mmCIF file of C-alpha atoms in Angstrom:
data_model
loop_
_atom_site.group_PDB
_atom_site.id
_atom_site.type_symbol
_atom_site.label_atom_id
_atom_site.label_comp_id
_atom_site.label_asym_id
_atom_site.label_seq_id
_atom_site.Cartn_x
_atom_site.Cartn_y
_atom_site.Cartn_z
ATOM 1 C CA UNK A 1 0.113 -0.043 0.168
ATOM 2 C CA UNK A 2 0.882 3.861 0.053
ATOM 3 C CA UNK A 3 3.634 5.698 2.005
ATOM 4 C CA UNK A 4 2.731 6.062 5.421
ATOM 5 C CA UNK A 5 4.228 9.746 4.827
ATOM 6 C CA UNK A 6 1.831 10.593 1.715
ATOM 7 C CA UNK A 7 -1.540 11.256 3.246
ATOM 8 C CA UNK A 8 0.366 13.676 5.984
ATOM 9 C CA UNK A 9 1.966 14.834 2.494
ATOM 10 C CA UNK A 10 -1.481 15.836 1.055
ATOM 11 C CA UNK A 11 -2.788 17.652 3.858
ATOM 12 C CA UNK A 12 -0.245 20.244 3.618
ATOM 13 C CA UNK A 13 -2.252 21.552 0.289
ATOM 14 C CA UNK A 14 -5.496 22.383 1.870
ATOM 15 C CA UNK A 15 -6.550 21.584 -1.103
ATOM 16 C CA UNK A 16 -10.329 21.979 0.487
ATOM 17 C CA UNK A 17 -8.991 26.035 0.242
ATOM 18 C CA UNK A 18 -8.156 26.227 -2.464
ATOM 19 C CA UNK A 19 -10.012 28.550 -4.363
ATOM 20 C CA UNK A 20 -12.039 27.137 -8.030
ATOM 21 C CA UNK A 21 -10.001 28.015 -10.081
ATOM 22 C CA UNK A 22 -11.726 28.878 -14.135
ATOM 23 C CA UNK A 23 -11.186 26.480 -16.185
ATOM 24 C CA UNK A 24 -11.484 26.133 -20.595
ATOM 25 C CA UNK A 25 -13.815 24.734 -22.786
ATOM 26 C CA UNK A 26 -12.305 24.666 -25.702
ATOM 27 C CA UNK A 27 -8.963 23.951 -26.571
ATOM 28 C CA UNK A 28 -6.859 26.980 -28.868
ATOM 29 C CA UNK A 29 -8.171 25.935 -32.060
ATOM 30 C CA UNK A 30 -9.525 22.961 -33.609
ATOM 31 C CA UNK A 31 -7.911 19.496 -34.982
ATOM 32 C CA UNK A 32 -6.400 19.290 -38.509
ATOM 33 C CA UNK A 33 -7.633 16.718 -40.488
ATOM 34 C CA UNK A 34 -3.935 15.213 -42.438
ATOM 35 C CA UNK A 35 -4.686 13.410 -44.980
ATOM 36 C CA UNK A 36 -1.511 10.840 -44.602
ATOM 37 C CA UNK A 37 -1.321 7.393 -46.018
ATOM 38 C CA UNK A 38 -2.654 5.535 -43.914
ATOM 39 C CA UNK A 39 -1.385 1.620 -44.641
ATOM 40 C CA UNK A 40 2.325 2.772 -45.944
ATOM 41 C CA UNK A 41 2.899 3.960 -42.157
ATOM 42 C CA UNK A 42 1.242 0.531 -40.872
ATOM 43 C CA UNK A 43 2.372 -1.481 -42.290
ATOM 44 C CA UNK A 44 5.315 -1.772 -41.924
ATOM 45 C CA UNK A 45 4.975 -1.728 -37.648
ATOM 46 C CA UNK A 46 2.649 -4.759 -38.495
ATOM 47 C CA UNK A 47 4.246 -7.954 -35.793
ATOM 48 C CA UNK A 48 6.550 -5.320 -33.943
ATOM 49 C CA UNK A 49 6.219 -4.178 -30.342
ATOM 50 C CA UNK A 50 4.767 -0.370 -30.231
ATOM 51 C CA UNK A 51 6.120 0.169 -27.217
ATOM 52 C CA UNK A 52 9.663 0.564 -29.271
ATOM 53 C CA UNK A 53 7.756 2.259 -31.809
ATOM 54 C CA UNK A 54 7.878 5.887 -32.686
ATOM 55 C CA UNK A 55 4.469 7.085 -34.479
ATOM 56 C CA UNK A 56 4.312 9.343 -36.529
ATOM 57 C CA UNK A 57 2.499 12.813 -34.244
ATOM 58 C CA UNK A 58 0.035 12.899 -36.689
ATOM 59 C CA UNK A 59 -1.152 9.607 -35.156
ATOM 60 C CA UNK A 60 -1.450 11.550 -32.087
ATOM 61 C CA UNK A 61 -3.440 13.583 -29.250
ATOM 62 C CA UNK A 62 -2.469 17.133 -27.451
ATOM 63 C CA UNK A 63 -2.224 14.472 -24.751
ATOM 64 C CA UNK A 64 0.605 12.008 -22.880
ATOM 65 C CA UNK A 65 0.257 8.406 -21.328
ATOM 66 C CA UNK A 66 0.298 10.001 -18.130
ATOM 67 C CA UNK A 67 -2.298 12.654 -18.409
ATOM 68 C CA UNK A 68 -4.717 9.532 -20.053
ATOM 69 C CA UNK A 69 -4.231 7.618 -17.023
ATOM 70 C CA UNK A 70 -5.544 10.022 -15.383
ATOM 71 C CA UNK A 71 -8.325 10.249 -16.467
ATOM 72 C CA UNK A 72 -9.254 7.323 -14.655
ATOM 73 C CA UNK A 73 -10.136 9.590 -11.778
ATOM 74 C CA UNK A 74 -13.367 11.520 -14.460
ATOM 75 C CA UNK A 75 -15.667 10.564 -11.962
ATOM 76 C CA UNK A 76 -14.004 10.070 -8.537
ATOM 77 C CA UNK A 77 -17.735 11.459 -7.578
ATOM 78 C CA UNK A 78 -18.083 6.988 -7.434
ATOM 79 C CA UNK A 79 -14.267 6.556 -5.439
ATOM 80 C CA UNK A 80 -16.422 9.368 -3.073
ATOM 81 C CA UNK A 81 -19.338 8.008 -2.725
ATOM 82 C CA UNK A 82 -17.399 4.100 -2.342
ATOM 83 C CA UNK A 83 -16.125 5.708 0.528
ATOM 84 C CA UNK A 84 -18.138 7.019 2.504
ATOM 85 C CA UNK A 85 -18.660 5.951 6.242
ATOM 86 C CA UNK A 86 -22.157 4.601 6.579
ATOM 87 C CA UNK A 87 -22.054 1.514 3.537
ATOM 88 C CA UNK A 88 -22.228 -1.275 3.997
ATOM 89 C CA UNK A 89 -19.662 -3.392 2.443
ATOM 90 C CA UNK A 90 -21.024 -5.119 -0.157
ATOM 91 C CA UNK A 91 -22.406 -1.232 -1.720
ATOM 92 C CA UNK A 92 -17.777 -0.566 -1.066
ATOM 93 C CA UNK A 93 -17.604 -2.780 -3.891
ATOM 94 C CA UNK A 94 -20.460 -1.630 -6.403
ATOM 95 C CA UNK A 95 -19.512 1.668 -6.944
ATOM 96 C CA UNK A 96 -15.631 0.364 -7.564
ATOM 97 C CA UNK A 97 -17.009 -2.925 -9.395
ATOM 98 C CA UNK A 98 -18.306 0.424 -11.615
ATOM 99 C CA UNK A 99 -15.336 2.673 -10.923
ATOM 100 C CA UNK A 100 -13.743 0.269 -13.172
ATOM 101 C CA UNK A 101 -15.728 0.056 -16.502
ATOM 102 C CA UNK A 102 -15.624 3.976 -16.159
ATOM 103 C CA UNK A 103 -11.870 4.561 -17.863
ATOM 104 C CA UNK A 104 -13.542 2.971 -20.986
ATOM 105 C CA UNK A 105 -16.356 5.655 -21.602
ATOM 106 C CA UNK A 106 -14.550 8.096 -21.661
ATOM 107 C CA UNK A 107 -12.224 7.170 -24.737
ATOM 108 C CA UNK A 108 -14.753 4.349 -26.134
ATOM 109 C CA UNK A 109 -14.560 7.173 -29.109
ATOM 110 C CA UNK A 110 -10.402 7.846 -29.231
ATOM 111 C CA UNK A 111 -8.361 6.490 -31.311
ATOM 112 C CA UNK A 112 -6.239 9.009 -31.402
ATOM 113 C CA UNK A 113 -2.394 8.297 -29.387
ATOM 114 C CA UNK A 114 -1.534 10.128 -26.508
ATOM 115 C CA UNK A 115 2.484 10.467 -25.916
ATOM 116 C CA UNK A 116 4.548 8.568 -25.409
ATOM 117 C CA UNK A 117 6.162 9.688 -21.668
ATOM 118 C CA UNK A 118 9.958 10.801 -21.671
ATOM 119 C CA UNK A 119 11.350 8.531 -18.816
ATOM 120 C CA UNK A 120 11.108 11.026 -15.697
ATOM 121 C CA UNK A 121 7.969 12.953 -17.477
ATOM 122 C CA UNK A 122 5.538 13.430 -14.768
ATOM 123 C CA UNK A 123 2.083 14.966 -14.021
ATOM 124 C CA UNK A 124 0.382 16.591 -11.278
ATOM 125 C CA UNK A 125 -3.384 16.820 -12.067
ATOM 126 C CA UNK A 126 -5.054 19.199 -8.511
ATOM 127 C CA UNK A 127 -8.876 19.225 -8.467
ATOM 128 C CA UNK A 128 -10.024 21.609 -6.000
ATOM 129 C CA UNK A 129 -13.538 21.503 -6.792
ATOM 130 C CA UNK A 130 -12.902 16.686 -6.785
ATOM 131 C CA UNK A 131 -11.213 17.291 -3.329
ATOM 132 C CA UNK A 132 -8.355 15.048 -4.741
ATOM 133 C CA UNK A 133 -4.538 15.318 -5.811
ATOM 134 C CA UNK A 134 -2.590 12.861 -7.994
ATOM 135 C CA UNK A 135 1.153 12.124 -9.080
ATOM 136 C CA UNK A 136 1.871 10.456 -12.154
ATOM 137 C CA UNK A 137 5.505 9.657 -12.779
ATOM 138 C CA UNK A 138 6.888 7.491 -16.325
ATOM 139 C CA UNK A 139 9.811 5.394 -14.876
ATOM 140 C CA UNK A 140 10.542 2.549 -16.877
ATOM 141 C CA UNK A 141 10.918 3.776 -20.519
ATOM 142 C CA UNK A 142 12.124 -0.089 -22.150
ATOM 143 C CA UNK A 143 9.293 -1.365 -20.771
ATOM 144 C CA UNK A 144 6.704 2.216 -20.338
ATOM 145 C CA UNK A 145 6.251 1.628 -17.289
ATOM 146 C CA UNK A 146 2.818 4.195 -15.254
ATOM 147 C CA UNK A 147 2.680 5.407 -12.009
ATOM 148 C CA UNK A 148 0.510 7.521 -10.677
ATOM 149 C CA UNK A 149 -1.033 7.844 -7.637
ATOM 150 C CA UNK A 150 -3.597 10.402 -6.084
ATOM 151 C CA UNK A 151 -5.166 10.819 -2.623
ATOM 152 C CA UNK A 152 -8.248 12.519 -0.917
ATOM 153 C CA UNK A 153 -9.032 13.142 2.308
ATOM 154 C CA UNK A 154 -11.729 10.180 2.519
ATOM 155 C CA UNK A 155 -9.257 7.773 -0.254
ATOM 156 C CA UNK A 156 -6.184 6.695 -1.776
ATOM 157 C CA UNK A 157 -5.960 5.349 -5.153
ATOM 158 C CA UNK A 158 -2.829 4.316 -6.901
ATOM 159 C CA UNK A 159 -1.379 2.297 -10.315
ATOM 160 C CA UNK A 160 1.586 1.168 -11.570
ATOM 161 C CA UNK A 161 0.122 0.105 -15.109
ATOM 162 C CA UNK A 162 2.330 -1.862 -18.003
ATOM 163 C CA UNK A 163 1.035 -4.028 -20.335
ATOM 164 C CA UNK A 164 2.113 -6.562 -22.882
ATOM 165 C CA UNK A 165 1.103 -5.460 -26.469
ATOM 166 C CA UNK A 166 0.309 -6.813 -29.972
ATOM 167 C CA UNK A 167 -0.205 -5.032 -33.437
ATOM 168 C CA UNK A 168 -1.252 -7.269 -36.623
ATOM 169 C CA UNK A 169 -3.468 -6.293 -39.584
ATOM 170 C CA UNK A 170 -6.122 -6.202 -38.584
ATOM 171 C CA UNK A 171 -6.421 -4.914 -34.755
ATOM 172 C CA UNK A 172 -4.492 -3.864 -31.683
ATOM 173 C CA UNK A 173 -4.195 -5.317 -28.583
ATOM 174 C CA UNK A 174 -3.373 -4.047 -25.264
ATOM 175 C CA UNK A 175 -2.642 -6.999 -22.524
ATOM 176 C CA UNK A 176 -2.186 -4.394 -18.698
ATOM 177 C CA UNK A 177 -0.765 -6.596 -16.766
ATOM 178 C CA UNK A 178 0.241 -3.704 -14.497
ATOM 179 C CA UNK A 179 -2.204 -2.925 -11.396
ATOM 180 C CA UNK A 180 -5.230 -0.613 -9.710
ATOM 181 C CA UNK A 181 -4.988 -0.062 -5.955
ATOM 182 C CA UNK A 182 -8.062 1.857 -3.667
ATOM 183 C CA UNK A 183 -7.811 2.370 -0.067
ATOM 184 C CA UNK A 184 -10.916 3.734 2.001
ATOM 185 C CA UNK A 185 -9.598 5.772 4.691
ATOM 186 C CA UNK A 186 -11.331 5.433 8.018
ATOM 187 C CA UNK A 187 -11.282 1.098 7.268
ATOM 188 C CA UNK A 188 -7.779 1.140 6.201
ATOM 189 C CA UNK A 189 -9.935 -0.874 3.627
ATOM 190 C CA UNK A 190 -7.543 -2.036 0.401
ATOM 191 C CA UNK A 191 -9.469 -3.194 -2.680
ATOM 192 C CA UNK A 192 -7.396 -4.104 -6.254
ATOM 193 C CA UNK A 193 -7.698 -4.882 -9.486
ATOM 194 C CA UNK A 194 -6.321 -5.408 -12.767
ATOM 195 C CA UNK A 195 -8.120 -4.195 -15.956
ATOM 196 C CA UNK A 196 -9.353 -5.114 -18.744
ATOM 197 C CA UNK A 197 -7.798 -6.480 -22.099
ATOM 198 C CA UNK A 198 -8.682 -4.059 -25.056
ATOM 199 C CA UNK A 199 -8.934 -4.837 -28.794
ATOM 200 C CA UNK A 200 -9.354 -1.809 -31.919
ATOM 201 C CA UNK A 201 -9.772 -3.032 -34.955
ATOM 202 C CA UNK A 202 -10.688 -2.370 -38.102
ATOM 203 C CA UNK A 203 -7.141 -0.239 -37.864
ATOM 204 C CA UNK A 204 -5.820 -0.842 -41.857
ATOM 205 C CA UNK A 205 -9.691 -0.624 -43.936
ATOM 206 C CA UNK A 206 -13.628 1.233 -42.470
ATOM 207 C CA UNK A 207 -14.106 2.138 -38.656
ATOM 208 C CA UNK A 208 -12.303 2.317 -35.706
ATOM 209 C CA UNK A 209 -13.476 0.504 -33.200
ATOM 210 C CA UNK A 210 -12.763 -1.590 -29.731
ATOM 211 C CA UNK A 211 -14.218 -3.195 -27.395
ATOM 212 C CA UNK A 212 -12.764 -5.037 -24.151
ATOM 213 C CA UNK A 213 -12.281 -8.909 -22.539
ATOM 214 C CA UNK A 214 -12.286 -10.476 -19.457
ATOM 215 C CA UNK A 215 -13.072 -10.955 -16.422
ATOM 216 C CA UNK A 216 -12.236 -7.688 -13.688
ATOM 217 C CA UNK A 217 -11.499 -9.060 -10.018
ATOM 218 C CA UNK A 218 -12.476 -6.409 -7.386
ATOM 219 C CA UNK A 219 -10.645 -7.942 -4.754
ATOM 220 C CA UNK A 220 -11.300 -6.796 -0.400
ATOM 221 C CA UNK A 221 -8.028 -7.299 0.849
ATOM 222 C CA UNK A 222 -9.192 -7.226 4.532
ATOM 223 C CA UNK A 223 -11.895 -9.260 4.217
ATOM 224 C CA UNK A 224 -10.945 -11.739 1.180
ATOM 225 C CA UNK A 225 -14.570 -10.669 -0.477
ATOM 226 C CA UNK A 226 -15.143 -10.550 -3.930
ATOM 227 C CA UNK A 227 -16.637 -8.065 -6.593
ATOM 228 C CA UNK A 228 -16.812 -9.356 -11.152
ATOM 229 C CA UNK A 229 -17.912 -7.795 -13.503
ATOM 230 C CA UNK A 230 -17.628 -9.394 -16.901
ATOM 231 C CA UNK A 231 -16.404 -8.371 -20.341
ATOM 232 C CA UNK A 232 -17.695 -9.959 -23.457
ATOM 233 C CA UNK A 233 -16.326 -9.230 -26.959
ATOM 234 C CA UNK A 234 -17.198 -9.194 -30.413
ATOM 235 C CA UNK A 235 -16.025 -12.287 -31.391
ATOM 236 C CA UNK A 236 -18.919 -13.407 -28.621
ATOM 237 C CA UNK A 237 -21.768 -10.999 -28.638
ATOM 238 C CA UNK A 238 -22.918 -8.455 -31.412
ATOM 239 C CA UNK A 239 -23.710 -6.792 -27.717
ATOM 240 C CA UNK A 240 -20.685 -6.560 -26.526
ATOM 241 C CA UNK A 241 -20.811 -3.387 -24.766
ATOM 242 C CA UNK A 242 -23.870 -4.524 -22.811
ATOM 243 C CA UNK A 243 -22.265 -5.908 -19.654
ATOM 244 C CA UNK A 244 -22.768 -8.158 -16.691
ATOM 245 C CA UNK A 245 -21.206 -8.172 -12.846
ATOM 246 C CA UNK A 246 -21.849 -9.258 -9.913
ATOM 247 C CA UNK A 247 -20.795 -8.930 -6.012
ATOM 248 C CA UNK A 248 -20.202 -11.691 -3.114
ATOM 249 C CA UNK A 249 -20.512 -12.136 0.050
ATOM 250 C CA UNK A 250 -17.595 -14.132 2.201
ATOM 251 C CA UNK A 251 -19.275 -17.803 1.263
ATOM 252 C CA UNK A 252 -19.180 -16.684 -2.113
ATOM 253 C CA UNK A 253 -22.950 -16.215 -2.131
ATOM 254 C CA UNK A 254 -24.073 -12.624 -5.122
ATOM 255 C CA UNK A 255 -25.741 -10.264 -3.168
ATOM 256 C CA UNK A 256 -25.826 -7.207 -5.399
ATOM 257 C CA UNK A 257 -26.487 -7.951 -9.132
ATOM 258 C CA UNK A 258 -24.996 -5.016 -12.390
ATOM 259 C CA UNK A 259 -25.967 -4.485 -15.374
ATOM 260 C CA UNK A 260 -25.692 -2.252 -17.750
ATOM 261 C CA UNK A 261 -22.827 -0.748 -21.084
ATOM 262 C CA UNK A 262 -19.498 0.439 -20.679
ATOM 263 C CA UNK A 263 -20.590 3.116 -23.066
ATOM 264 C CA UNK A 264 -22.800 4.824 -21.003
ATOM 265 C CA UNK A 265 -24.857 3.578 -17.916
ATOM 266 C CA UNK A 266 -24.754 1.272 -14.847
ATOM 267 C CA UNK A 267 -27.941 0.246 -12.864
ATOM 268 C CA UNK A 268 -27.668 -2.455 -10.126
ATOM 269 C CA UNK A 269 -30.302 -4.434 -7.755
ATOM 270 C CA UNK A 270 -29.681 -6.634 -4.468
ATOM 271 C CA UNK A 271 -30.611 -9.956 -5.106
ATOM 272 C CA UNK A 272 -33.858 -9.784 -2.386
ATOM 273 C CA UNK A 273 -35.136 -7.064 -4.706
ATOM 274 C CA UNK A 274 -36.664 -6.400 -8.469
ATOM 275 C CA UNK A 275 -35.540 -3.100 -8.718
ATOM 276 C CA UNK A 276 -32.627 -1.763 -10.522
ATOM 277 C CA UNK A 277 -31.540 0.950 -9.363
ATOM 278 C CA UNK A 278 -29.331 3.981 -11.517
ATOM 279 C CA UNK A 279 -24.911 4.663 -10.556
ATOM 280 C CA UNK A 280 -23.864 6.581 -13.301
ATOM 281 C CA UNK A 281 -24.156 8.265 -16.479
ATOM 282 C CA UNK A 282 -22.066 8.778 -19.213
ATOM 283 C CA UNK A 283 -22.764 12.546 -18.113
ATOM 284 C CA UNK A 284 -24.117 14.734 -21.084
ATOM 285 C CA UNK A 285 -21.148 16.739 -23.332
ATOM 286 C CA UNK A 286 -21.283 19.881 -22.986
ATOM 287 C CA UNK A 287 -19.052 20.503 -26.844
ATOM 288 C CA UNK A 288 -22.013 20.734 -30.052
ATOM 289 C CA UNK A 289 -19.416 20.186 -32.743
ATOM 290 C CA UNK A 290 -17.042 17.118 -30.128
ATOM 291 C CA UNK A 291 -14.586 15.257 -32.854
ATOM 292 C CA UNK A 292 -13.803 19.140 -34.164
ATOM 293 C CA UNK A 293 -11.733 18.588 -29.932
ATOM 294 C CA UNK A 294 -10.384 14.717 -30.720
ATOM 295 C CA UNK A 295 -14.146 12.898 -28.762
ATOM 296 C CA UNK A 296 -12.596 14.995 -25.837
ATOM 297 C CA UNK A 297 -14.322 15.775 -22.515
ATOM 298 C CA UNK A 298 -14.616 19.147 -21.022
ATOM 299 C CA UNK A 299 -12.527 16.539 -17.854
ATOM 300 C CA UNK A 300 -10.223 15.830 -21.315
ATOM 301 C CA UNK A 301 -9.705 19.419 -22.160
ATOM 302 C CA UNK A 302 -9.197 20.865 -19.255
ATOM 303 C CA UNK A 303 -6.253 18.242 -18.477
ATOM 304 C CA UNK A 304 -2.832 19.733 -20.474
ATOM 305 C CA UNK A 305 -4.081 23.350 -19.283
ATOM 306 C CA UNK A 306 -0.916 25.116 -18.963
ATOM 307 C CA UNK A 307 0.077 25.504 -15.069
ATOM 308 C CA UNK A 308 2.558 27.093 -12.683
ATOM 309 C CA UNK A 309 3.970 26.257 -10.709
ATOM 310 C CA UNK A 310 4.946 23.091 -12.366
ATOM 311 C CA UNK A 311 7.247 20.408 -11.576
ATOM 312 C CA UNK A 312 9.879 20.874 -15.453
ATOM 313 C CA UNK A 313 8.861 17.720 -15.851
ATOM 314 C CA UNK A 314 5.444 18.279 -16.159
ATOM 315 C CA UNK A 315 3.872 16.720 -19.302
ATOM 316 C CA UNK A 316 1.831 20.232 -19.757
ATOM 317 C CA UNK A 317 5.505 21.343 -21.162
ATOM 318 C CA UNK A 318 5.409 19.202 -23.399
ATOM 319 C CA UNK A 319 6.596 21.612 -27.107
ATOM 320 C CA UNK A 320 6.106 19.396 -29.172
ATOM 321 C CA UNK A 321 2.384 18.454 -27.422
ATOM 322 C CA UNK A 322 1.801 22.611 -27.173
ATOM 323 C CA UNK A 323 2.300 23.063 -30.631
ATOM 324 C CA UNK A 324 0.319 19.764 -31.966
ATOM 325 C CA UNK A 325 -2.068 21.206 -29.084
ATOM 326 C CA UNK A 326 -2.560 24.894 -31.410
ATOM 327 C CA UNK A 327 -2.437 22.857 -34.444
ATOM 328 C CA UNK A 328 1.101 23.270 -35.845
ATOM 329 C CA UNK A 329 2.200 19.698 -37.564
ATOM 330 C CA UNK A 330 5.088 20.407 -39.076
ATOM 331 C CA UNK A 331 6.780 22.170 -35.664
ATOM 332 C CA UNK A 332 5.774 19.452 -33.517
ATOM 333 C CA UNK A 333 6.562 16.564 -35.578
ATOM 334 C CA UNK A 334 9.794 18.664 -35.381
ATOM 335 C CA UNK A 335 10.123 18.803 -31.339
ATOM 336 C CA UNK A 336 8.722 15.113 -30.516
ATOM 337 C CA UNK A 337 11.721 14.123 -32.935
ATOM 338 C CA UNK A 338 14.432 16.576 -30.797
ATOM 339 C CA UNK A 339 12.893 15.057 -27.700
ATOM 340 C CA UNK A 340 12.901 11.048 -29.080
ATOM 341 C CA UNK A 341 17.491 12.277 -30.437
ATOM 342 C CA UNK A 342 17.788 13.735 -26.540
ATOM 343 C CA UNK A 343 16.216 10.604 -24.493
ATOM 344 C CA UNK A 344 18.242 8.549 -26.853
ATOM 345 C CA UNK A 345 21.504 10.699 -26.002
ATOM 346 C CA UNK A 346 20.200 9.848 -21.851
ATOM 347 C CA UNK A 347 20.070 6.339 -22.676
ATOM 348 C CA UNK A 348 23.563 6.111 -24.472
ATOM 349 C CA UNK A 349 25.120 8.120 -22.282
ATOM 350 C CA UNK A 350 23.902 6.076 -19.078
ATOM 351 C CA UNK A 351 22.038 9.027 -17.805
ATOM 352 C CA UNK A 352 18.999 6.627 -17.712
ATOM 353 C CA UNK A 353 16.701 8.946 -13.997
ATOM 354 C CA UNK A 354 15.909 6.641 -11.676
ATOM 355 C CA UNK A 355 12.497 7.371 -10.615
ATOM 356 C CA UNK A 356 12.452 10.453 -8.462
ATOM 357 C CA UNK A 357 8.562 10.238 -6.590
ATOM 358 C CA UNK A 358 8.468 6.431 -6.840
ATOM 359 C CA UNK A 359 10.266 3.371 -5.952
ATOM 360 C CA UNK A 360 9.365 0.429 -5.479
ATOM 361 C CA UNK A 361 7.191 -1.815 -3.351
ATOM 362 C CA UNK A 362 6.881 -5.246 -2.245
ATOM 363 C CA UNK A 363 2.800 -4.722 -1.083
ATOM 364 C CA UNK A 364 1.986 -7.376 1.883
ATOM 365 C CA UNK A 365 -1.860 -8.287 0.159
ATOM 366 C CA UNK A 366 -0.842 -9.005 -3.016
ATOM 367 C CA UNK A 367 2.990 -9.919 -2.868
ATOM 368 C CA UNK A 368 3.114 -8.262 -5.606
ATOM 369 C CA UNK A 369 5.943 -5.933 -6.502
ATOM 370 C CA UNK A 370 5.701 -2.700 -8.276
ATOM 371 C CA UNK A 371 7.005 1.477 -7.632
ATOM 372 C CA UNK A 372 4.612 3.151 -5.474
ATOM 373 C CA UNK A 373 4.493 6.837 -4.298
ATOM 374 C CA UNK A 374 7.338 7.946 -2.462
ATOM 375 C CA UNK A 375 6.385 10.797 -1.313
ATOM 376 C CA UNK A 376 8.684 14.205 -1.768
ATOM 377 C CA UNK A 377 6.666 16.007 -4.847
ATOM 378 C CA UNK A 378 4.034 17.905 -2.707
ATOM 379 C CA UNK A 379 6.853 19.039 -0.993
ATOM 380 C CA UNK A 380 8.246 20.946 -2.986
ATOM 381 C CA UNK A 381 6.085 22.335 -5.077
ATOM 382 C CA UNK A 382 4.487 24.283 -1.159
ATOM 383 C CA UNK A 383 8.657 24.914 -1.088
ATOM 384 C CA UNK A 384 8.204 26.260 -4.823
ATOM 385 C CA UNK A 385 11.532 23.515 -5.134
ATOM 386 C CA UNK A 386 12.140 21.485 -8.184
ATOM 387 C CA UNK A 387 16.667 21.691 -8.160
ATOM 388 C CA UNK A 388 16.754 17.720 -8.001
ATOM 389 C CA UNK A 389 13.718 17.359 -11.441
ATOM 390 C CA UNK A 390 16.141 15.951 -14.156
ATOM 391 C CA UNK A 391 15.795 18.422 -17.763
ATOM 392 C CA UNK A 392 14.278 16.525 -20.404
ATOM 393 C CA UNK A 393 12.518 18.547 -22.370
#
């Protein structure tokens, strides 16, 4: 679980006393349509590990994967509900089960690739309106490993994202191998799960679409109680976005049923009831021309908004990403190439930095070894001192 000083450091931010700032509702310019030969570009990637391939900037959206991972917290109100002191353990698992599926709704119609973070790149997200602060870091380049840690007065959320990928002429498959964790502060209950496999279809021809497959099991390590969410891929059913889940008691009996569509909504009911209750619905997009802005939700639009007082390694300071956000595609491509060459130079000089804010840790509940936040970032921010951060841009 998280290092013991993480919450004490979080309290120093006094996040509840922060003045809520006005956030943007659109990007500086709409997305530019680029005419390129998709087949000519992609055919050289077939069979390769895409984590080791330099993807042309035309395929990127103006966010890094650090920011994309932060989108898991778009509906953090479900974590607030899961950590409410008044609810039962069964309901806690129900909220977490629904929360585990929501990230796929938020990005279900976005097929541009986020920028690969540079080694030691970071991203901070402070949401005073939602009551949490999040820090993410790219702790490894090959293999790519991205870590995220978020604190709230009632909960802690963290994950180490690793994956295996497979690229074929008709699809791109991503198999997450890292785990997601959640802790309720007042009960000290620790939960964890592994994300399902995602497949993007029609890579070469036709309309892009994606499905998920696999059973996601959310475990309460304090009690042994579990819940499952069953993703069915298109090869199993044409109604592949429909989904069912179950919450079990400690004896393995179903106590709550869950149903819905992972692109739009979820409901639940207790097994001894006939009434289904709404638990989550995808928010209506306030952008009339969403497609012009990479399909971003209002939450996503704000992730790369310029911000003062951040670490020099923050994704908002990436020049290639900023150029793309402003529609300067050629300049973005030049900056992307420059940054990739700088990183290769650091690797040749054996200057690969160790993670600055995360350290390897063996979880006593899962016996899994992963990187978790060891503290220090928010203290550095409050002191306005990031002098130990490397120059990666």
